[in-house]
């Protein structure tokens, strides 16, 4: 197991490249099961979750290649329908093979993901939607066994906007018979990127990016080349890195519109953030002020940036309030930040952060992906040395973060624990 050792207190300055989006690449890679012609993807980030996805596609019988951020997938006529527990437990998003498998071969055997450190995260909305399209499910030995004849279009209204549920049903609907309407659908840019990929393969989709998506099933899709969108969550992490260290960073390829809610909050805190031809320039010359945020589905404040903005709130003047409305257990970073001198009080799903003058380096433990990023950010700003342990979480979603940050002045080294 690796750990990161961070010598804090250096303002970061320079240009940092934003990678392809993990959360867009995962469903898009699974969507390649929907066709038998080859698909080539560019800007696929080199991450542990991507390698897990490729491993799963190989187990399903696909022919896959992945090098230099370029992936190639060819799904055979006959697929093996099983996603085993060993892979699903390391990456919940494995459940995204369910829709494509049902649509392509009418059967799927996918391990039930179970809980994860940030909450229970059930898949009931996915299953309810597939049932409306004609699928039947049994639970056997911890596996969801799904069967169907040809899926048929349906009018599906989600009880809550679920990103994975919308993606799974969208993938299934493009090959279903007739029309599908997804109501109360997730509007996240990653759902839009998946729809754009499917459109480039010949799917018929309208309304992606709104809460009502119309899909008209087609009999088959054709091969294509597709470039995955930049990672707005990684980009947001870099903007916070500029602010928390009092530096100036140009996040190249950083999407501006998709990060507007985050950018407005960081500006409220006192950062200067501007769109440039190359990306987004973020700097922080003044003292930071506290702000309040509530996480919401897109276009609201993303839950995946909650932990990172909390790190910068710890050093802002005055109080900040964070309400986590998406996941029930997403404050795992709080106790670790407090070990570094942060003053935070949690009541239910609300955290009250009182800004302190400085944080002090300490050994801390990463508990999930975005919590790990929050601890790295705190370490960059803290006086002294911070050791972030269990960074395998970080490696799931950040492409060589220490190399990217060291290139703009950070002092981070990776060591074996
Ligand atoms: C995706 C992202 C994750 C992000 C989350 C919310 C990927 C690979 N992961 O996760 O980084 O934090 O969106 O933006 O894209 N829910 C149900 N029943 C369901 C499905 C979801 O109750 O069938 C609940 C969840 O427990 C959660 C909420 O809905 O409270 C949102 O979850 P969802 O949008 O589905 O998140 P994921 O797709 O798992």
CSV table of C-alpha atoms and ligand atoms in Angstrom, one decimal:
chain,number,residue,atom,x,y,z
A,1,UNK,CA,0.0,0.0,0.0
A,2,UNK,CA,1.3,3.5,-0.9
A,3,UNK,CA,1.2,6.7,1.1
A,4,UNK,CA,1.8,10.3,0.1
A,5,UNK,CA,4.2,12.5,2.1
A,6,UNK,CA,3.5,16.1,1.7
A,7,UNK,CA,5.7,19.0,2.8
A,8,UNK,CA,3.1,21.8,2.9
A,9,UNK,CA,3.2,25.6,2.7
A,10,UNK,CA,4.2,26.2,-0.9
A,11,UNK,CA,2.0,28.3,-3.1
A,12,UNK,CA,1.3,26.4,-6.3
A,13,UNK,CA,1.9,28.2,-9.6
A,14,UNK,CA,1.9,27.2,-13.2
A,15,UNK,CA,-0.1,25.1,-15.6
A,16,UNK,CA,-1.8,21.8,-14.7
A,17,UNK,CA,-3.4,19.5,-17.2
A,18,UNK,CA,-6.9,18.2,-16.5
A,19,UNK,CA,-7.3,14.5,-17.5
A,20,UNK,CA,-10.3,12.8,-19.1
A,21,UNK,CA,-13.3,12.3,-16.9
A,22,UNK,CA,-13.4,9.1,-14.9
A,23,UNK,CA,-17.2,9.3,-14.3
A,24,UNK,CA,-17.8,9.8,-18.0
A,25,UNK,CA,-15.3,7.2,-19.2
A,26,UNK,CA,-16.7,4.4,-17.1
A,27,UNK,CA,-20.3,4.3,-18.5
A,28,UNK,CA,-18.9,5.0,-22.0
A,29,UNK,CA,-16.6,2.0,-21.8
A,30,UNK,CA,-19.5,-0.2,-20.6
A,31,UNK,CA,-21.6,1.1,-23.5
A,32,UNK,CA,-19.2,-0.4,-26.0
A,33,UNK,CA,-20.9,-3.8,-25.0
A,34,UNK,CA,-23.9,-2.5,-27.0
A,35,UNK,CA,-22.2,-2.9,-30.3
A,36,UNK,CA,-20.2,-5.6,-32.1
A,37,UNK,CA,-18.1,-3.2,-34.2
A,38,UNK,CA,-14.9,-1.8,-32.8
A,39,UNK,CA,-14.9,1.5,-30.8
A,40,UNK,CA,-11.9,3.7,-30.1
A,41,UNK,CA,-11.9,6.1,-27.2
A,42,UNK,CA,-9.4,9.0,-26.6
A,43,UNK,CA,-8.7,10.9,-23.4
A,44,UNK,CA,-9.4,7.9,-21.2
A,45,UNK,CA,-7.6,8.6,-17.9
A,46,UNK,CA,-5.0,6.2,-16.6
A,47,UNK,CA,-6.7,5.2,-13.4
A,48,UNK,CA,-7.3,2.2,-11.3
A,49,UNK,CA,-11.1,2.3,-12.0
A,50,UNK,CA,-10.5,2.3,-15.7
A,51,UNK,CA,-8.2,-0.7,-15.4
A,52,UNK,CA,-10.9,-2.5,-13.3
A,53,UNK,CA,-13.4,-1.7,-16.1
A,54,UNK,CA,-11.2,-3.0,-18.8
A,55,UNK,CA,-10.6,-6.2,-16.7
A,56,UNK,CA,-14.4,-6.6,-16.4
A,57,UNK,CA,-14.9,-6.1,-20.2
A,58,UNK,CA,-12.2,-8.8,-20.8
A,59,UNK,CA,-14.1,-11.2,-18.4
A,60,UNK,CA,-17.3,-10.5,-20.3
A,61,UNK,CA,-15.5,-11.7,-23.5
A,62,UNK,CA,-14.5,-8.3,-25.1
A,63,UNK,CA,-11.3,-7.8,-26.9
A,64,UNK,CA,-9.7,-4.7,-25.3
A,65,UNK,CA,-6.6,-2.6,-25.7
A,66,UNK,CA,-5.5,0.3,-23.5
A,67,UNK,CA,-2.4,2.4,-24.0
A,68,UNK,CA,-1.5,6.1,-23.8
A,69,UNK,CA,-5.0,7.1,-22.8
A,70,UNK,CA,-6.5,5.4,-25.9
A,71,UNK,CA,-8.8,2.5,-25.4
A,72,UNK,CA,-10.1,0.1,-28.0
A,73,UNK,CA,-13.0,-2.3,-27.3
A,74,UNK,CA,-14.6,-4.9,-29.6
A,75,UNK,CA,-17.5,-6.8,-28.0
A,76,UNK,CA,-18.1,-10.3,-29.5
A,77,UNK,CA,-21.4,-11.6,-30.8
A,78,UNK,CA,-21.6,-13.9,-27.7
A,79,UNK,CA,-20.8,-12.4,-24.4
A,80,UNK,CA,-20.2,-14.0,-21.0
A,81,UNK,CA,-22.9,-12.4,-18.7
A,82,UNK,CA,-21.2,-12.3,-15.3
A,83,UNK,CA,-19.6,-9.4,-13.3
A,84,UNK,CA,-18.0,-11.2,-10.4
A,85,UNK,CA,-18.0,-9.9,-6.8
A,86,UNK,CA,-14.2,-9.5,-6.7
A,87,UNK,CA,-14.4,-6.7,-9.3
A,88,UNK,CA,-17.8,-5.2,-8.3
A,89,UNK,CA,-16.7,-4.8,-4.6
A,90,UNK,CA,-13.7,-2.7,-5.8
A,91,UNK,CA,-15.8,-0.5,-8.1
A,92,UNK,CA,-19.5,0.0,-7.6
A,93,UNK,CA,-19.8,1.4,-11.2
A,94,UNK,CA,-19.4,-2.2,-12.4
A,95,UNK,CA,-23.2,-2.3,-12.0
A,96,UNK,CA,-23.3,-0.2,-15.2
A,97,UNK,CA,-22.7,-3.4,-17.3
A,98,UNK,CA,-26.3,-4.5,-16.3
A,99,UNK,CA,-28.1,-2.4,-18.9
A,100,UNK,CA,-25.9,-3.1,-21.8
A,101,UNK,CA,-25.8,-6.9,-21.1
A,102,UNK,CA,-29.6,-7.1,-20.8
A,103,UNK,CA,-30.0,-5.1,-24.0
A,104,UNK,CA,-27.4,-7.1,-26.0
A,105,UNK,CA,-27.9,-10.7,-24.7
A,106,UNK,CA,-31.0,-10.7,-22.5
A,107,UNK,CA,-29.2,-11.9,-19.4
A,108,UNK,CA,-26.8,-10.6,-16.8
A,109,UNK,CA,-25.4,-12.0,-13.5
A,110,UNK,CA,-23.9,-9.0,-11.6
A,111,UNK,CA,-22.7,-9.1,-8.0
A,112,UNK,CA,-24.8,-6.8,-5.8
A,113,UNK,CA,-22.5,-3.9,-4.9
A,114,UNK,CA,-23.5,-3.6,-1.3
A,115,UNK,CA,-22.7,-0.6,0.9
A,116,UNK,CA,-19.6,1.6,0.5
A,117,UNK,CA,-17.9,4.0,2.8
A,118,UNK,CA,-20.0,7.0,1.7
A,119,UNK,CA,-23.3,5.3,2.2
A,120,UNK,CA,-25.7,2.5,1.3
A,121,UNK,CA,-26.1,3.4,-2.4
A,122,UNK,CA,-28.8,1.0,-3.4
A,123,UNK,CA,-29.6,0.1,-7.1
A,124,UNK,CA,-33.4,-0.2,-6.7
A,125,UNK,CA,-34.0,2.6,-9.2
A,126,UNK,CA,-32.0,0.7,-11.9
A,127,UNK,CA,-33.8,-2.5,-11.3
A,128,UNK,CA,-37.3,-0.9,-11.2
A,129,UNK,CA,-36.6,0.7,-14.5
A,130,UNK,CA,-35.4,-2.5,-16.2
A,131,UNK,CA,-38.5,-4.3,-14.8
A,132,UNK,CA,-40.7,-1.7,-16.5
A,133,UNK,CA,-38.8,-2.6,-19.8
A,134,UNK,CA,-39.6,-6.3,-19.4
A,135,UNK,CA,-36.7,-7.7,-17.3
A,136,UNK,CA,-37.0,-10.0,-14.3
A,137,UNK,CA,-34.6,-10.2,-11.5
A,138,UNK,CA,-33.7,-12.8,-8.8
A,139,UNK,CA,-31.2,-12.5,-6.1
A,140,UNK,CA,-29.0,-15.6,-5.8
A,141,UNK,CA,-25.9,-15.9,-3.6
A,142,UNK,CA,-25.4,-12.1,-3.6
A,143,UNK,CA,-25.8,-11.8,-7.3
A,144,UNK,CA,-28.5,-10.0,-9.2
A,145,UNK,CA,-29.6,-12.4,-12.0
A,146,UNK,CA,-31.5,-10.5,-14.7
A,147,UNK,CA,-33.3,-12.0,-17.6
A,148,UNK,CA,-35.4,-10.7,-20.4
A,149,UNK,CA,-36.5,-11.3,-24.0
A,150,UNK,CA,-36.1,-8.2,-26.1
A,151,UNK,CA,-36.3,-5.1,-23.8
A,152,UNK,CA,-39.2,-2.9,-24.7
A,153,UNK,CA,-39.4,0.9,-24.4
A,154,UNK,CA,-41.2,2.2,-21.2
A,155,UNK,CA,-42.1,5.4,-19.4
A,156,UNK,CA,-39.8,5.5,-16.4
A,157,UNK,CA,-40.0,8.0,-13.7
A,158,UNK,CA,-37.1,7.9,-11.2
A,159,UNK,CA,-38.0,8.5,-7.6
A,160,UNK,CA,-34.8,10.6,-7.3
A,161,UNK,CA,-32.3,11.7,-10.0
A,162,UNK,CA,-29.7,9.0,-10.0
A,163,UNK,CA,-26.6,9.3,-12.2
A,164,UNK,CA,-25.8,5.6,-12.6
A,165,UNK,CA,-29.5,4.7,-12.9
A,166,UNK,CA,-30.0,7.2,-15.7
A,167,UNK,CA,-26.9,5.9,-17.5
A,168,UNK,CA,-27.8,2.3,-17.1
A,169,UNK,CA,-31.4,2.8,-18.4
A,170,UNK,CA,-30.2,5.1,-21.2
A,171,UNK,CA,-27.8,2.4,-22.4
A,172,UNK,CA,-30.5,-0.3,-22.3
A,173,UNK,CA,-33.1,1.9,-24.0
A,174,UNK,CA,-31.0,2.6,-27.1
A,175,UNK,CA,-31.4,-1.0,-28.3
A,176,UNK,CA,-34.9,-1.6,-26.8
A,177,UNK,CA,-38.0,-1.9,-29.0
A,178,UNK,CA,-39.9,1.4,-29.3
A,179,UNK,CA,-39.7,4.6,-27.3
A,180,UNK,CA,-38.4,5.1,-23.7
A,181,UNK,CA,-38.9,8.2,-21.7
A,182,UNK,CA,-36.7,8.8,-18.6
A,183,UNK,CA,-38.3,11.3,-16.3
A,184,UNK,CA,-36.6,12.9,-13.3
A,185,UNK,CA,-33.4,11.9,-15.1
A,186,UNK,CA,-29.9,13.0,-13.9
A,187,UNK,CA,-28.6,16.0,-15.8
A,188,UNK,CA,-25.0,15.6,-15.0
A,189,UNK,CA,-22.5,16.4,-17.8
A,190,UNK,CA,-21.3,12.8,-17.7
A,191,UNK,CA,-24.8,11.6,-18.6
A,192,UNK,CA,-24.6,14.0,-21.6
A,193,UNK,CA,-21.2,12.7,-22.6
A,194,UNK,CA,-22.6,9.1,-22.6
A,195,UNK,CA,-25.5,10.3,-24.7
A,196,UNK,CA,-23.2,12.0,-27.1
A,197,UNK,CA,-21.1,8.9,-27.5
A,198,UNK,CA,-24.3,6.8,-28.1
A,199,UNK,CA,-25.5,9.4,-30.7
A,200,UNK,CA,-22.1,9.1,-32.5
A,201,UNK,CA,-22.9,5.3,-32.8
A,202,UNK,CA,-26.3,5.9,-34.4
A,203,UNK,CA,-28.5,6.0,-31.3
A,204,UNK,CA,-31.6,8.2,-31.2
A,205,UNK,CA,-31.7,10.3,-28.1
A,206,UNK,CA,-33.2,13.7,-27.3
A,207,UNK,CA,-33.4,15.8,-24.1
A,208,UNK,CA,-30.1,14.6,-22.5
A,209,UNK,CA,-28.9,17.3,-20.2
A,210,UNK,CA,-32.5,17.9,-19.1
A,211,UNK,CA,-34.6,15.9,-16.6
A,212,UNK,CA,-36.6,14.2,-19.4
A,213,UNK,CA,-34.7,12.1,-21.9
A,214,UNK,CA,-36.5,10.5,-24.9
A,215,UNK,CA,-34.9,7.5,-26.5
A,216,UNK,CA,-36.1,5.7,-29.6
A,217,UNK,CA,-34.7,2.2,-29.9
A,218,UNK,CA,-32.6,1.2,-32.9
A,219,UNK,CA,-31.8,-2.3,-34.1
A,220,UNK,CA,-28.0,-1.9,-33.9
A,221,UNK,CA,-25.3,0.6,-33.4
A,222,UNK,CA,-22.1,1.2,-35.4
A,223,UNK,CA,-18.5,1.6,-34.4
A,224,UNK,CA,-17.0,5.0,-33.8
A,225,UNK,CA,-14.1,7.0,-32.3
A,226,UNK,CA,-14.9,9.2,-29.3
A,227,UNK,CA,-13.1,11.6,-27.1
A,228,UNK,CA,-14.1,11.6,-23.4
A,229,UNK,CA,-14.9,15.0,-21.8
A,230,UNK,CA,-12.4,16.5,-19.3
A,231,UNK,CA,-12.8,15.6,-15.6
A,232,UNK,CA,-14.7,18.5,-13.9
A,233,UNK,CA,-14.1,17.0,-10.4
A,234,UNK,CA,-10.3,16.8,-10.9
A,235,UNK,CA,-10.4,20.3,-12.4
A,236,UNK,CA,-12.3,21.6,-9.3
A,237,UNK,CA,-9.6,20.0,-7.1
A,238,UNK,CA,-6.9,22.0,-8.9
A,239,UNK,CA,-8.9,25.2,-8.5
A,240,UNK,CA,-9.1,24.6,-4.8
A,241,UNK,CA,-5.4,23.8,-4.7
A,242,UNK,CA,-4.6,27.2,-6.1
A,243,UNK,CA,-6.8,28.8,-3.5
A,244,UNK,CA,-5.7,26.9,-0.5
A,245,UNK,CA,-2.0,27.5,-1.2
A,246,UNK,CA,-2.5,31.1,-2.1
A,247,UNK,CA,-1.1,30.4,-5.6
A,248,UNK,CA,-2.0,30.8,-9.2
A,249,UNK,CA,-2.9,27.8,-11.5
A,250,UNK,CA,-4.1,27.5,-15.0
A,251,UNK,CA,-6.1,24.3,-15.2
A,252,UNK,CA,-5.8,23.4,-18.8
A,253,UNK,CA,-8.8,21.8,-20.5
A,254,UNK,CA,-10.8,22.7,-17.4
A,255,UNK,CA,-14.5,23.0,-18.4
A,256,UNK,CA,-16.0,26.3,-17.2
A,257,UNK,CA,-19.7,26.0,-17.7
A,258,UNK,CA,-19.9,22.6,-16.1
A,259,UNK,CA,-18.1,23.9,-13.0
A,260,UNK,CA,-20.1,27.2,-12.7
A,261,UNK,CA,-21.6,26.4,-9.3
A,262,UNK,CA,-18.2,25.6,-7.8
A,263,UNK,CA,-16.5,28.6,-9.4
A,264,UNK,CA,-19.1,31.0,-8.1
A,265,UNK,CA,-18.6,29.6,-4.6
A,266,UNK,CA,-14.8,29.9,-4.8
A,267,UNK,CA,-15.2,33.5,-6.1
A,268,UNK,CA,-17.5,34.2,-3.1
A,269,UNK,CA,-14.7,32.9,-0.9
A,270,UNK,CA,-12.4,35.6,-2.5
A,271,UNK,CA,-10.6,33.7,-5.3
A,272,UNK,CA,-10.2,35.2,-8.7
A,273,UNK,CA,-11.3,32.7,-11.3
A,274,UNK,CA,-11.5,33.5,-15.1
A,275,UNK,CA,-12.1,31.5,-18.2
A,276,UNK,CA,-9.2,31.6,-20.7
A,277,UNK,CA,-8.8,30.2,-24.2
A,278,UNK,CA,-6.8,27.3,-22.7
A,279,UNK,CA,-8.8,26.5,-19.6
A,280,UNK,CA,-9.5,28.2,-16.3
A,281,UNK,CA,-7.1,30.5,-14.4
A,282,UNK,CA,-7.5,30.5,-10.6
A,283,UNK,CA,-5.7,32.7,-8.1
A,284,UNK,CA,-5.9,33.8,-4.6
A,285,UNK,CA,-4.3,37.0,-3.4
A,286,UNK,CA,-6.7,38.0,-0.6
A,287,UNK,CA,-7.7,36.4,2.6
A,288,UNK,CA,-10.5,33.8,2.1
A,289,UNK,CA,-14.0,34.1,3.6
A,290,UNK,CA,-16.3,31.4,4.7
A,291,UNK,CA,-19.3,30.4,2.5
A,292,UNK,CA,-22.2,28.0,2.8
A,293,UNK,CA,-22.9,25.1,0.4
A,294,UNK,CA,-25.5,22.4,0.0
A,295,UNK,CA,-24.7,19.5,-2.3
A,296,UNK,CA,-27.4,18.9,-5.0
A,297,UNK,CA,-27.8,17.0,-8.2
A,298,UNK,CA,-26.4,18.9,-11.2
A,299,UNK,CA,-26.4,21.9,-11.8
A,300,UNK,CA,-26.2,22.2,-8.0
A,301,UNK,CA,-23.0,22.0,-6.0
A,302,UNK,CA,-21.5,18.5,-6.7
A,303,UNK,CA,-21.2,16.1,-3.8
A,304,UNK,CA,-17.9,15.0,-5.4
A,305,UNK,CA,-16.3,18.5,-4.6
A,306,UNK,CA,-17.8,18.7,-1.0
A,307,UNK,CA,-14.7,17.3,0.7
A,308,UNK,CA,-12.3,19.4,-1.3
A,309,UNK,CA,-14.1,22.7,-0.6
A,310,UNK,CA,-14.3,21.8,3.0
A,311,UNK,CA,-10.5,21.7,3.1
A,312,UNK,CA,-10.3,25.3,2.0
A,313,UNK,CA,-13.2,26.4,4.3
A,314,UNK,CA,-11.0,25.3,7.2
A,315,UNK,CA,-8.6,28.2,6.4
A,316,UNK,CA,-11.2,30.8,5.5
A,317,UNK,CA,-12.2,33.7,7.8
A,318,UNK,CA,-15.4,33.1,9.7
A,319,UNK,CA,-17.8,30.2,9.5
A,320,UNK,CA,-18.9,28.0,6.7
A,321,UNK,CA,-21.8,25.6,6.6
A,322,UNK,CA,-21.8,22.4,4.5
A,323,UNK,CA,-25.0,20.4,4.0
A,324,UNK,CA,-24.5,17.0,2.3
A,325,UNK,CA,-27.9,16.1,0.7
A,326,UNK,CA,-26.8,13.3,-1.7
A,327,UNK,CA,-25.0,10.8,0.5
A,328,UNK,CA,-25.8,10.0,4.1
A,329,UNK,CA,-22.2,9.3,5.3
A,330,UNK,CA,-19.9,11.6,3.4
A,331,UNK,CA,-18.0,13.3,6.2
A,332,UNK,CA,-15.3,10.8,6.6
A,333,UNK,CA,-12.6,13.4,6.0
A,334,UNK,CA,-13.8,15.6,8.9
A,335,UNK,CA,-12.1,13.8,11.8
A,336,UNK,CA,-8.9,13.6,9.8
A,337,UNK,CA,-9.0,17.3,9.0
A,338,UNK,CA,-9.5,17.9,12.7
A,339,UNK,CA,-6.3,16.0,13.4
A,340,UNK,CA,-4.6,18.7,11.4
A,341,UNK,CA,-6.2,21.5,13.5
A,342,UNK,CA,-9.4,22.2,11.7
A,343,UNK,CA,-12.4,23.2,13.7
A,344,UNK,CA,-15.5,21.4,12.5
A,345,UNK,CA,-18.7,20.3,14.2
A,346,UNK,CA,-21.0,17.8,12.5
A,347,UNK,CA,-24.8,17.5,13.3
A,348,UNK,CA,-26.4,14.9,11.1
A,349,UNK,CA,-25.7,15.8,7.5
A,350,UNK,CA,-24.5,19.3,8.3
A,351,UNK,CA,-21.0,20.4,9.1
A,352,UNK,CA,-20.1,23.8,10.7
A,353,UNK,CA,-16.6,24.8,9.8
A,354,UNK,CA,-14.9,27.6,11.8
A,355,UNK,CA,-11.9,28.9,9.9
A,356,UNK,CA,-8.5,28.7,11.7
A,357,UNK,CA,-5.3,30.6,10.9
A,358,UNK,CA,-3.3,27.5,9.9
A,359,UNK,CA,-3.4,23.8,9.7
A,360,UNK,CA,-0.6,21.6,10.9
A,361,UNK,CA,0.8,18.5,9.1
A,362,UNK,CA,-0.2,15.2,10.6
A,363,UNK,CA,-0.5,11.5,9.6
A,364,UNK,CA,-4.0,11.0,8.3
A,365,UNK,CA,-6.0,8.2,6.7
A,366,UNK,CA,-7.8,8.4,3.4
A,367,UNK,CA,-11.3,6.7,3.6
A,368,UNK,CA,-12.7,7.3,0.1
A,369,UNK,CA,-11.8,8.9,-3.1
A,370,UNK,CA,-12.8,12.6,-2.6
A,371,UNK,CA,-12.0,12.5,1.1
A,372,UNK,CA,-8.4,11.6,0.0
A,373,UNK,CA,-8.3,14.6,-2.3
A,374,UNK,CA,-9.4,16.8,0.6
A,375,UNK,CA,-6.6,15.5,2.8
A,376,UNK,CA,-4.0,16.1,0.1
A,377,UNK,CA,-5.3,19.7,-0.3
A,378,UNK,CA,-5.1,20.3,3.4
A,379,UNK,CA,-1.6,18.8,3.4
A,380,UNK,CA,-0.5,21.3,0.7
A,381,UNK,CA,-1.6,24.2,2.8
A,382,UNK,CA,-0.5,22.9,6.2
A,383,UNK,CA,2.7,23.7,8.1
A,384,UNK,CA,5.0,20.8,8.3
A,385,UNK,CA,4.6,17.2,7.0
A,386,UNK,CA,1.4,15.4,6.3
A,387,UNK,CA,1.3,11.7,5.6
A,388,UNK,CA,-1.8,10.6,3.7
A,389,UNK,CA,-2.2,6.8,4.1
A,390,UNK,CA,-4.3,4.4,2.1
A,391,UNK,CA,-4.1,6.4,-1.1
A,392,UNK,CA,-5.3,3.5,-3.2
A,393,UNK,CA,-8.7,5.4,-3.0
A,394,UNK,CA,-7.0,8.4,-4.6
A,395,UNK,CA,-5.5,6.3,-7.3
A,396,UNK,CA,-9.0,5.1,-8.3
A,397,UNK,CA,-9.9,8.6,-9.5
A,398,UNK,CA,-6.8,10.9,-9.8
A,399,UNK,CA,-4.2,10.4,-12.5
A,400,UNK,CA,-0.7,10.6,-10.9
A,401,UNK,CA,-1.8,13.5,-8.7
A,402,UNK,CA,1.6,13.9,-7.1
A,403,UNK,CA,3.3,14.3,-10.4
A,404,UNK,CA,0.8,16.9,-11.6
A,405,UNK,CA,1.0,18.9,-8.3
A,406,UNK,CA,4.8,18.6,-8.0
A,407,UNK,CA,5.1,20.1,-11.5
A,408,UNK,CA,3.5,23.3,-10.2
A,409,UNK,CA,5.6,23.5,-7.0
A,410,UNK,CA,4.2,21.0,-4.6
A,411,UNK,CA,6.6,18.8,-2.5
A,412,UNK,CA,4.9,15.4,-2.5
A,413,UNK,CA,6.5,12.0,-2.5
A,414,UNK,CA,5.0,8.5,-2.7
A,415,UNK,CA,6.3,5.8,-0.4
A,416,UNK,CA,5.3,2.3,0.5
A,417,UNK,CA,3.5,2.1,3.8
B,1,LIG,C1,-22.3,8.9,-9.4
B,1,LIG,C2,-20.8,9.2,-9.4
B,1,LIG,C3,-20.4,9.6,-8.0
B,1,LIG,C4,-21.2,10.8,-7.5
B,1,LIG,C5,-22.7,10.5,-7.6
B,1,LIG,C6,-23.6,11.7,-7.3
B,1,LIG,C7,-20.0,7.7,-11.1
B,1,LIG,C8,-19.2,6.4,-11.4
B,1,LIG,N1,-20.1,8.0,-9.8
B,1,LIG,O1,-22.5,7.8,-8.5
B,1,LIG,O2,-19.0,10.0,-8.1
B,1,LIG,O3,-20.9,11.1,-6.2
B,1,LIG,O4,-23.0,10.0,-9.0
B,1,LIG,O5,-23.2,12.8,-8.2
B,1,LIG,O6,-20.4,8.3,-12.0
B,1,LIG,N2,-29.9,6.0,-5.1
B,1,LIG,C9,-30.9,5.2,-4.7
B,1,LIG,N3,-31.3,4.2,-5.5
B,1,LIG,C10,-30.7,3.9,-6.7
B,1,LIG,C11,-29.6,4.7,-7.1
B,1,LIG,C12,-29.2,5.7,-6.3
B,1,LIG,O7,-31.5,5.4,-3.7
B,1,LIG,O8,-31.1,2.9,-7.4
B,1,LIG,C13,-29.4,7.1,-4.3
B,1,LIG,C14,-28.0,6.9,-3.8
B,1,LIG,O9,-27.9,6.1,-2.6
B,1,LIG,C15,-27.6,8.4,-3.5
B,1,LIG,C16,-28.3,9.1,-4.6
B,1,LIG,O10,-29.3,8.3,-5.1
B,1,LIG,O11,-28.0,8.8,-2.3
B,1,LIG,C17,-27.5,9.5,-5.8
B,1,LIG,O12,-26.8,8.4,-6.3
B,1,LIG,P1,-26.4,8.2,-7.8
B,1,LIG,O13,-26.6,9.5,-8.5
B,1,LIG,O14,-27.0,7.0,-8.4
B,1,LIG,O15,-24.8,8.0,-7.7
B,1,LIG,P2,-23.9,7.0,-8.5
B,1,LIG,O16,-24.4,6.9,-9.9
B,1,LIG,O17,-23.7,5.8,-7.7
